Every structure is written in structure tokens, then in C-alpha cells.
XYZ file of C-alpha atoms in Angstrom:
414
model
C 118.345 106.887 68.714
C 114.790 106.625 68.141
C 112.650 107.352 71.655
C 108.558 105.472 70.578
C 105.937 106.204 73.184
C 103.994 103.204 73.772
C 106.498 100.860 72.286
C 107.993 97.932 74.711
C 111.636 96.402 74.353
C 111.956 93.836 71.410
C 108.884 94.612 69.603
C 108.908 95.567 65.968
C 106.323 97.785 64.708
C 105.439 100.830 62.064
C 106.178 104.001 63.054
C 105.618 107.622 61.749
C 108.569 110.197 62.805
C 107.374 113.145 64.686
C 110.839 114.887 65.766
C 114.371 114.447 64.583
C 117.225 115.797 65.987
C 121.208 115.162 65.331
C 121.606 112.241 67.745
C 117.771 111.249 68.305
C 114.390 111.721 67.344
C 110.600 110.645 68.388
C 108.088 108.457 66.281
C 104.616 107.735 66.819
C 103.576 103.905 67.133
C 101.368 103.121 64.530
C 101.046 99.537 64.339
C 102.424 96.688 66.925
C 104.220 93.813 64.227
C 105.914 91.575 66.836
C 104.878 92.156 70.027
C 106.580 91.801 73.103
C 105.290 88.907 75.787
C 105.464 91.754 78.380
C 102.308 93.386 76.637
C 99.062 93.860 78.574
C 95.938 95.399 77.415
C 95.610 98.744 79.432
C 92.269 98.495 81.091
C 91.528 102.362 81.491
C 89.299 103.714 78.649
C 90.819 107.294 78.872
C 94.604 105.335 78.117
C 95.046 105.858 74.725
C 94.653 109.284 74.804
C 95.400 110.542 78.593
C 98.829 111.870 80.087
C 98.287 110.938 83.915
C 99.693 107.075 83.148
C 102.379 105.640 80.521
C 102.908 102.308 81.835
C 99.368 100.638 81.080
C 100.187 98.829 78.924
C 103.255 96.659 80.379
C 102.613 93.878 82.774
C 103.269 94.467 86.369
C 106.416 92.143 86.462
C 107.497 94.133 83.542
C 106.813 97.668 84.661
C 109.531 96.246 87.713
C 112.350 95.825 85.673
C 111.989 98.544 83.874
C 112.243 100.522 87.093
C 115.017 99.171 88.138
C 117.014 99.506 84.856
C 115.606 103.446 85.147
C 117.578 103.707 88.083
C 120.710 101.813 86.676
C 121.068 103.639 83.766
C 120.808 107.313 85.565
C 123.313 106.335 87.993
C 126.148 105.195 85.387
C 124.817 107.815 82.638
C 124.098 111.171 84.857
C 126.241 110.095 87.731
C 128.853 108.251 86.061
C 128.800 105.542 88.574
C 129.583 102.373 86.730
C 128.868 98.454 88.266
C 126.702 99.759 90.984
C 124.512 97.366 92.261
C 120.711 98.259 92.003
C 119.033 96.123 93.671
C 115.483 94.921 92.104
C 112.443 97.507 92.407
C 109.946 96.612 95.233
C 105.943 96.610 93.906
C 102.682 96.463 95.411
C 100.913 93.238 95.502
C 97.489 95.344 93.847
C 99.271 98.372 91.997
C 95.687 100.134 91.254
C 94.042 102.744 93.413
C 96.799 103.503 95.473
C 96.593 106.988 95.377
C 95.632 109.549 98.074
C 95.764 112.739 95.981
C 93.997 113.558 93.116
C 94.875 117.023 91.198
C 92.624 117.280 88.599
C 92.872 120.250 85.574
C 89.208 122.184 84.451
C 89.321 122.378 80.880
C 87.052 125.219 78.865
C 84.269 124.083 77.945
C 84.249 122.404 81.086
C 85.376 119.443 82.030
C 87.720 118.159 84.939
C 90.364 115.878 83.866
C 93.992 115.146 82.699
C 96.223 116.931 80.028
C 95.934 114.867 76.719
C 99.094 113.368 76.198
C 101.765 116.175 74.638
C 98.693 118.736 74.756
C 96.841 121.635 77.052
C 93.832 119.568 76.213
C 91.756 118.300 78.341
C 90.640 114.984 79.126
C 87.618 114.393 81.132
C 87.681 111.322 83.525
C 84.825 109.813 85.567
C 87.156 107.692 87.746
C 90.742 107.602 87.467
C 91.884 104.123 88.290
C 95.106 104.731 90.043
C 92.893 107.256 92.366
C 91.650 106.157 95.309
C 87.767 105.029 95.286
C 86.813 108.383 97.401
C 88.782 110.623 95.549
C 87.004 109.568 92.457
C 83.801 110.061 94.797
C 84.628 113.422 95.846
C 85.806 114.821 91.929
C 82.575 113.934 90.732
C 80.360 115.114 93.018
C 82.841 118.149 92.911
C 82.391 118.085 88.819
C 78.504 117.794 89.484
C 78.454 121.035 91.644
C 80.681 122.972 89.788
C 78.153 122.650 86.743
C 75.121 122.939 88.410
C 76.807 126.329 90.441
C 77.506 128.052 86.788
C 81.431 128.532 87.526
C 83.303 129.506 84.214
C 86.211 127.394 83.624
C 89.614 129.169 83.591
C 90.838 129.722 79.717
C 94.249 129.714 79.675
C 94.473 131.970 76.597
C 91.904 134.758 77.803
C 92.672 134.433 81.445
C 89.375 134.464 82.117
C 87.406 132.435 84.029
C 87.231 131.133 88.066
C 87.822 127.498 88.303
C 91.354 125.633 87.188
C 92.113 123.281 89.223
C 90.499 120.240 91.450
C 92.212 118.709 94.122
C 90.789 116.220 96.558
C 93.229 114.528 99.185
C 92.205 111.240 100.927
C 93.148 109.175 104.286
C 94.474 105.590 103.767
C 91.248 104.090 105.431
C 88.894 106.118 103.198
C 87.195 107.669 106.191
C 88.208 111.034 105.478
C 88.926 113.544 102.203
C 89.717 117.757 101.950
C 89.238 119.616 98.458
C 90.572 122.359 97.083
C 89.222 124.015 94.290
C 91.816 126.511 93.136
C 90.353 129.292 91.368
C 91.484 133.158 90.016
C 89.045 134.845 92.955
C 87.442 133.958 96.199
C 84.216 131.447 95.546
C 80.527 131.519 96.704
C 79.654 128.484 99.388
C 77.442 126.465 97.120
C 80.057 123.942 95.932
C 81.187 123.559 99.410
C 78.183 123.000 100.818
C 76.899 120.930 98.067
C 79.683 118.555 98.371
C 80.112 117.955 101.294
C 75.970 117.218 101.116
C 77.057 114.122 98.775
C 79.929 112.689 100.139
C 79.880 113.087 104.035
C 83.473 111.805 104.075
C 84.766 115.368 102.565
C 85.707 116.891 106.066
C 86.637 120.481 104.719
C 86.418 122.279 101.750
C 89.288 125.042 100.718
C 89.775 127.334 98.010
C 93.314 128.331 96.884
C 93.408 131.764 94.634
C 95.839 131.628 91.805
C 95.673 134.386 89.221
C 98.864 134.259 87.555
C 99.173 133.301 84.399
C 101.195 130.117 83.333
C 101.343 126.363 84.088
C 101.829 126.592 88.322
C 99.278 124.691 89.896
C 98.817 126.562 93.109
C 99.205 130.362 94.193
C 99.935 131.827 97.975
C 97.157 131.286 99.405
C 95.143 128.699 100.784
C 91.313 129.683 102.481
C 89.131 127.733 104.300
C 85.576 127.258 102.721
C 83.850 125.144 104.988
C 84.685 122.322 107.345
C 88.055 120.644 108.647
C 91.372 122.582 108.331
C 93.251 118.724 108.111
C 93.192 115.622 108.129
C 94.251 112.817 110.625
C 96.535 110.217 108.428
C 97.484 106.935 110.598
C 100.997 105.654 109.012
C 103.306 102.650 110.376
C 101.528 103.367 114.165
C 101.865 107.628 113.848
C 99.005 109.789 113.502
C 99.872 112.815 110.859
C 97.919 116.078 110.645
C 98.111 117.024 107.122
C 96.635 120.398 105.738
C 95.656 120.676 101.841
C 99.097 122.516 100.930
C 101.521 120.534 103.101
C 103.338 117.457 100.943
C 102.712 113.888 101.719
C 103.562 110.763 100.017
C 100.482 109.968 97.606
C 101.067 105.974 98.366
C 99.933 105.174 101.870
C 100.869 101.356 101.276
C 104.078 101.699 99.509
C 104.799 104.953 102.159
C 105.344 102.163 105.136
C 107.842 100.115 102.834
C 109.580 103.271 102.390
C 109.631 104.448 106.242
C 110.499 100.954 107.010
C 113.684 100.732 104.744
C 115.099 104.202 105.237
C 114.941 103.189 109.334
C 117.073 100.116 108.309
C 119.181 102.551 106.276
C 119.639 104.958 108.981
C 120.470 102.199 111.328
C 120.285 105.255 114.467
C 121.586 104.498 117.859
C 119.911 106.046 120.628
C 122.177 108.480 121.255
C 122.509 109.868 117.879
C 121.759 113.404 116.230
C 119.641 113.117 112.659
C 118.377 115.463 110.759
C 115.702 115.105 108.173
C 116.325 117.397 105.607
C 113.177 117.891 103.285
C 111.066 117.136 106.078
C 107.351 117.909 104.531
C 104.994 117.442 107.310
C 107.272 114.899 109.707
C 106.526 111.518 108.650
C 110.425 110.812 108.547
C 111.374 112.662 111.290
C 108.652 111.395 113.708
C 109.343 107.371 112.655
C 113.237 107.663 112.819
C 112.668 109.517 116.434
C 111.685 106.708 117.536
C 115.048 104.711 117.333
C 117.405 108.143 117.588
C 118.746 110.105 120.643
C 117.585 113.740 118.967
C 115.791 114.438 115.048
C 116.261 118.097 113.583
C 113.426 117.980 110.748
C 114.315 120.769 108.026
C 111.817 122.367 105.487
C 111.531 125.629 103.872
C 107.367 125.516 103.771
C 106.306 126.833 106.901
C 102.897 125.790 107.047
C 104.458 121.814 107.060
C 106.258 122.780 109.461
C 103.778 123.677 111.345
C 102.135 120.669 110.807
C 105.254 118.444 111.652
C 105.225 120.512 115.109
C 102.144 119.813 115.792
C 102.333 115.825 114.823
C 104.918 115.643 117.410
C 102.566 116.736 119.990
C 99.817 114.494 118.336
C 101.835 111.480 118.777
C 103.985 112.555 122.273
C 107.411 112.106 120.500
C 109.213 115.001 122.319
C 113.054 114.518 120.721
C 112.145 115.716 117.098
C 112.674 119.488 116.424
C 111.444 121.593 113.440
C 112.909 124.448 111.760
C 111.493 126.627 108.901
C 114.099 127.942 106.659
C 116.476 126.139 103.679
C 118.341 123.150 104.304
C 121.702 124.678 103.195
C 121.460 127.674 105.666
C 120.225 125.702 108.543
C 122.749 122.601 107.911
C 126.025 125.273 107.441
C 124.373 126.879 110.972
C 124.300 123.760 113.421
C 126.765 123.739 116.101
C 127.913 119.948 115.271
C 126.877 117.482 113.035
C 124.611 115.270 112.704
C 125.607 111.503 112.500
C 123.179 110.237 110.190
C 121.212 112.666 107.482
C 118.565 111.380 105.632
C 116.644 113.695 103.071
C 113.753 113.588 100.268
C 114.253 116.507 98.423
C 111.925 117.246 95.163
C 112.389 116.472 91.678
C 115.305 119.124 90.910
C 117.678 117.517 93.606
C 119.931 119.226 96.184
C 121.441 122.478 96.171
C 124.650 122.673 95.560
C 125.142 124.362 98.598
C 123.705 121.447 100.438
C 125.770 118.597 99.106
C 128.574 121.233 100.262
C 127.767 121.187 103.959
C 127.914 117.204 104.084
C 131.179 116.772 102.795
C 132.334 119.592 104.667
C 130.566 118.517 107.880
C 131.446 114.458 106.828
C 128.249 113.191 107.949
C 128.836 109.429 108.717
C 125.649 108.070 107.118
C 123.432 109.749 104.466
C 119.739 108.237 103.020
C 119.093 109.940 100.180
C 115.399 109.314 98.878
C 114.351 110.609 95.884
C 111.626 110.697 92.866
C 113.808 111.664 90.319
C 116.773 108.731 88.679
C 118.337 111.709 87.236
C 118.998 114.415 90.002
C 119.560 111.599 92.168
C 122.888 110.427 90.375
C 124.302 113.534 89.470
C 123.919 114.595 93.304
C 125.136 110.967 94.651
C 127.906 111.508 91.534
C 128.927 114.682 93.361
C 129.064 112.930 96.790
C 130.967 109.813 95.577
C 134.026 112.644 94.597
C 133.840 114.291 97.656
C 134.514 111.351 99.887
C 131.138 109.070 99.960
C 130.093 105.531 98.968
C 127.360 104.247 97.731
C 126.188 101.336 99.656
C 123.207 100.251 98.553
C 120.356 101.553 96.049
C 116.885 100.347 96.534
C 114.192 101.512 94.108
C 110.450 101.497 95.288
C 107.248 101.198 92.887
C 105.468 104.270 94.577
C 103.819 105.306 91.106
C 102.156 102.481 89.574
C 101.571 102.054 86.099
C 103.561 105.917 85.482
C 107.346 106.401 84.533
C 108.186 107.594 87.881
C 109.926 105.442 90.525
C 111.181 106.246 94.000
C 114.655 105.364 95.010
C 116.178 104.516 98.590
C 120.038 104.947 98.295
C 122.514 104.939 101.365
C 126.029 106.591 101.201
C 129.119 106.475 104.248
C 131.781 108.949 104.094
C 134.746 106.494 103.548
């Protein structure tokens, strides 16, 4: 097998080799002979050479079904679930500038941009066109100051420098954006100040210090600058507080499709017990609350949860709980258990330890949402032997124009 970059089902084309292995190799795409009718021309400049998208180049129709075959062929290759039915991936009407986060890497000399594609180089960008139009605002004006201040970019080989990251973090109405320059020591206040000066939507500046060598974005520690500690995020009628470490979905549009199916998942009486495992900041928790007798929202990050107490209060929901700690300790500690578990864990999947407690609790209904084809179906896999179903698997276009796709899947214990 023969994995091309760039090259879409049915085409014919040159290629040059680049890797071979026993059972597969990779080849660079040289020249399109037959092209496929699926074929768009990628209308970002930085495409041909940048890592943040790989989908550019395959019509929005197309960039669907590929989705949704992702998702089929994890399940009956990973999880060896065979005849499943996926059902077909849900997109956004305008699948450009849909997201809310920008995290931008400073290159040496500098320049603030994406990882060339199979490199540590550096591509600088102007404006990102899957970014929202104020993050774009905010990393240039943040790229302006950072020049004019003097900062040395971080050098991966030396370890020298200050500056390695930029991160800027918008609201859905594009009335309100934090950054976070993360850096190897504690900053002067000029950038701060400055931007915040040129884009008065930038409510709060932060610095997070990250010393350590290697590829991890963020260290320990978050500081505030100058400004706002959060931001106010209105989603399907809540109001979120989210701070500049806690996680929340980077697709405000697509986010309300998701909340929306994973309530009809659920399908919570009022009297029932939930728990939202992978909780982030709430946004599950708080919207299934709603329809359920009590919510128990689970996440090891303390500051999120944190946050997720404090959106309770924000939007006067008083049956959601929050408890700091791993889900597998916390699940294999409640007195009884829940009837319906729904949980978003990240891309590595679920502790063993957690899939565990569900069998051995026999939750009646589980919602298991998840970024990642692959972890999903070896976990769901797992579930399906210890006494589970799968009854339905929705994927969700959440990442536009990448490789990544979002998947709603609901189990039963049978």
C-alpha cells in the first residue's frame, strides 16, 4: 500500500517514493494525470506548503464522505466492528473561519506561523482562513508588537530565546478575544499594552512560561498580563466563562449541532443521574442539566473545573456538580450509578480503567464523543465485548478542510 499526500481517490498521477516499508510506503505527488471530479483549487496561498490544513484541495461534498468512510473504516479495522452503520457526516453550510482558537508557533528568525508540512519549519501566515476574522486581527497586531518590542524568538536547538508560542482565543460573536503569548520567562508589558491599543476587542492579555525543552505547547503556569482573566462564550442559550488554559470546542457553530445531538443521544429523564466524564469547562454538563434529575461533571484539570463551577452559578443551573480528580477514580468511587454517561475524552481515548467501571457498573446508556476514529473503535471494540451495543454513530465536520472529524456514537448495555 502506497499512502500519497495530496492525492484524491481515482486519480492517476506521477509520483516520487519517499518511504518504503514491508507492507506500505509514502510517495510524493508530483504531477496530477487524471484527476478526480472531486478536485478543488485550494484557495489559501500558504496551502502548498503549510501543515495546519490537508483537505484544501477536495470539494466540500467530498471532504463529507471522506469523513464518514474515516469513521467506517476505524470502527471495522481498530474495533473490529463489521456492518455498522455510520451514518453520513454532518457539515457546515460555510466551512471557512470557523475557528475560535488560534495557536500559532514563533519561528527563529521570527515569524509566527504553522509547521511546514513534515518539518520544524516555520511558516509565516498573515491570516489563516479557517481562523476566525479577530483572531487573525489579534496575531497580527500580536506579530507587529512582538517585532517592534525586540523579543528573541525561541530556537529550539539552542534553547534560547523568550517567545514560542501565540495563542489568541475568540467569542462566537467576535466581541471578545484573550492571548497568550507563551514564552521561557516572565515578559515586559509592552506587547500587552500595545495590543490591546490595536484591537480593543482583546479583553486580557496572559503569558504562560514554558522552559522545557521539547514539542509541548504549554508549561504550568498561566499569568495574567493585563486585562480580563476570561471570557463570556454564549452557546445554545448558556453563558460559559472560559479562561485561556481551560478546553473548549474551537467550532462555536458546529459546537450547538454537537450539544444538540448528544441531548437526543442521552435521551435523560428528569429523574436521572448523568455524569459527564471529560467535562472541560461544563458545556455538556450544564446543557444536559437541563433535561436530567442530577449531572456529576468529571475532569482532572482543576482550573476547568473551576470554571464549570462557576458557569453553573453564571447560568443558575443548581443540579450539576463538579469534581476535580480522574474519571476512573471518581467513577469506581460513586455510591450508585449513573443511568446515562456521556464523555469526550482526548485524542488517546479512555483508560482502561475507565471502560472497566462501566461494564462493571452497567451503565444503561453511554455517548461517547470523540476526535479521534481510531481510539474511538478500539474503546467502543472493548465495550461491544463487555456487554454494549452500538446504536448509532454520527460523525460531525467540526474541523473543516483538516483530516480530523468528530464522532457522536451511542452504546446500551444489552
Amino acid at each position: 500500500m502506497l499512502f500519497v499526500p495530496d492525492g484524491l481517490p481515482g486519480e492517476t498521477g506521477d509520483v516520487v517514493v519517499t518511504e518504503a516499508r514491508a507492507r506500505w510506503g509514502r510517495a510524493r505527488l508530483e504531477k496530477v494525470v487524471v484527476s478526480s471530479p472531486e478536485r478543488v483549487e485550494a484557495p489559501c496561498p500558504y496551502y502548498p506548503t503549510c501543515g495546519g490544513c490537508q483537505l484544501q484541495h477536495l470539494s466540500a461534498s467530498g471532504q463529507l464522505a471522506y469523513k464518514t468512510s474515516q469513521v467506517r473504516e476505524a470502527m471495522a479495522r481498530v474495533g473490529h466492528l463489521q456492518g455498522l452503520e455510520v451514518r453520513p457526516c454532518i457539515g457546515m453550510d460555510h466551512p471557512w473561519a470557523y475557528r475560535n482558537k488560534a495557536q500559532f508557533v514563533v519561528g527563529n528568525p521570527l515569524a509566527v506561523g504553522l509547521y511546514e508540512r513534515g518539518s520544524h519549519r516555520v511558516v509565516g501566515i498573515d491570516r489563516c482562513l479557517i481562523q476566525s476574522d479577530l483572531n487573525n486581527r489579534v496575531l497580527q497586531a500580536a506579530s507587529e508588537a512582538v517585532a517592534r518590542a525586540g523579543w528573541e524568538p525561541y530556537d529550539e536547538r539552542t534553547g534560547l530565546g523568550l517567545l514560542r508560542h501565540v495563542i489568541s482565543r475568540t467569542t462566537a460573536a467576535q466581541d471578545g478575544a484573550l492571548l497568550t503569548l507563551v514564552v521561557t520567562h516572565p515578559p515586559g508589558l509592552e506587547v500587552a499594552t500595545e495590543v490591546m491599543a490595536a484591537v480593543p476587542e482583546v479583553k486580557g492579555v496572559w503569558f504562560n512560561v514554558n522552559p522545557r525543552p521539547g514539542n509541548a505547547i504549554l508549561g504550568p503556569e498561566f499569568h495574567r498580563l493585563a486585562g480580563a482573566d476570561h471570557l463570556v462564550e454564549r452557546v445554545a442559550g448558556l453563558r460559559m466563562s472560559v479562561s485561556p488554559g481551560s478546553f473548549f470546542q474551537v467550532n462555536p457553530t458546529m459546537l450547538e449541532t454537537m450539544l444538540r445531538l448528544v441531548q437526543e443521544a442521552a435521551a435523560p429523564h428528569p429523574g436521572d443521574f448523568l455524569v459527564d466524564a471529560y467535562c472541560g469547562t461544563g458545556i455538556m454538563a450544564l446543557h444536559l442539566a437541563r433535561h436530567s434529575g442530577r449531572v456529576l461533571g468529571i475532569e482532572e484539570f482543576a482550573p476547568a473545573v473551576e470554571d464549570a463551577r462557576a458557569n453553573a452559578r453564571l447560568n443558575e443551573i443548581a443540579n450539576a456538580a463538579f469534581e476535580a480528580g480522574r474519571v476512573e477514580d471518581i467513577l469506581a468511587e460513586l455510591d450508585w450509578a449513573p443511568d446515562v454517561l456521556v464523555m469526550d475524552p482526548p485524542r488517546k481515548g479512555c483508560h482502561p480503567a475507565v471502560l472497566e467501571a462501566i461494564a462493571r457498573r452497567r451503565v444503561r446508556r453511554l455517548v461517547y464523543v470523540s476526535c479521534n476514529p481510531s481510539t474511538q473503535a478500539r474503546d467502543l471494540g472493548w465495550l461491544v465485548e463487555h456487554g454494549y451495543g452500538v446504536r448509532s454513530l454520527q460523525p460531525l465536520d467540526m474541523f473543516p478542510q483538516t483530516v480530523h472529524v468528530e464522532c457522536v456514537a451511542v452504546l446500551e448495555a444489552v
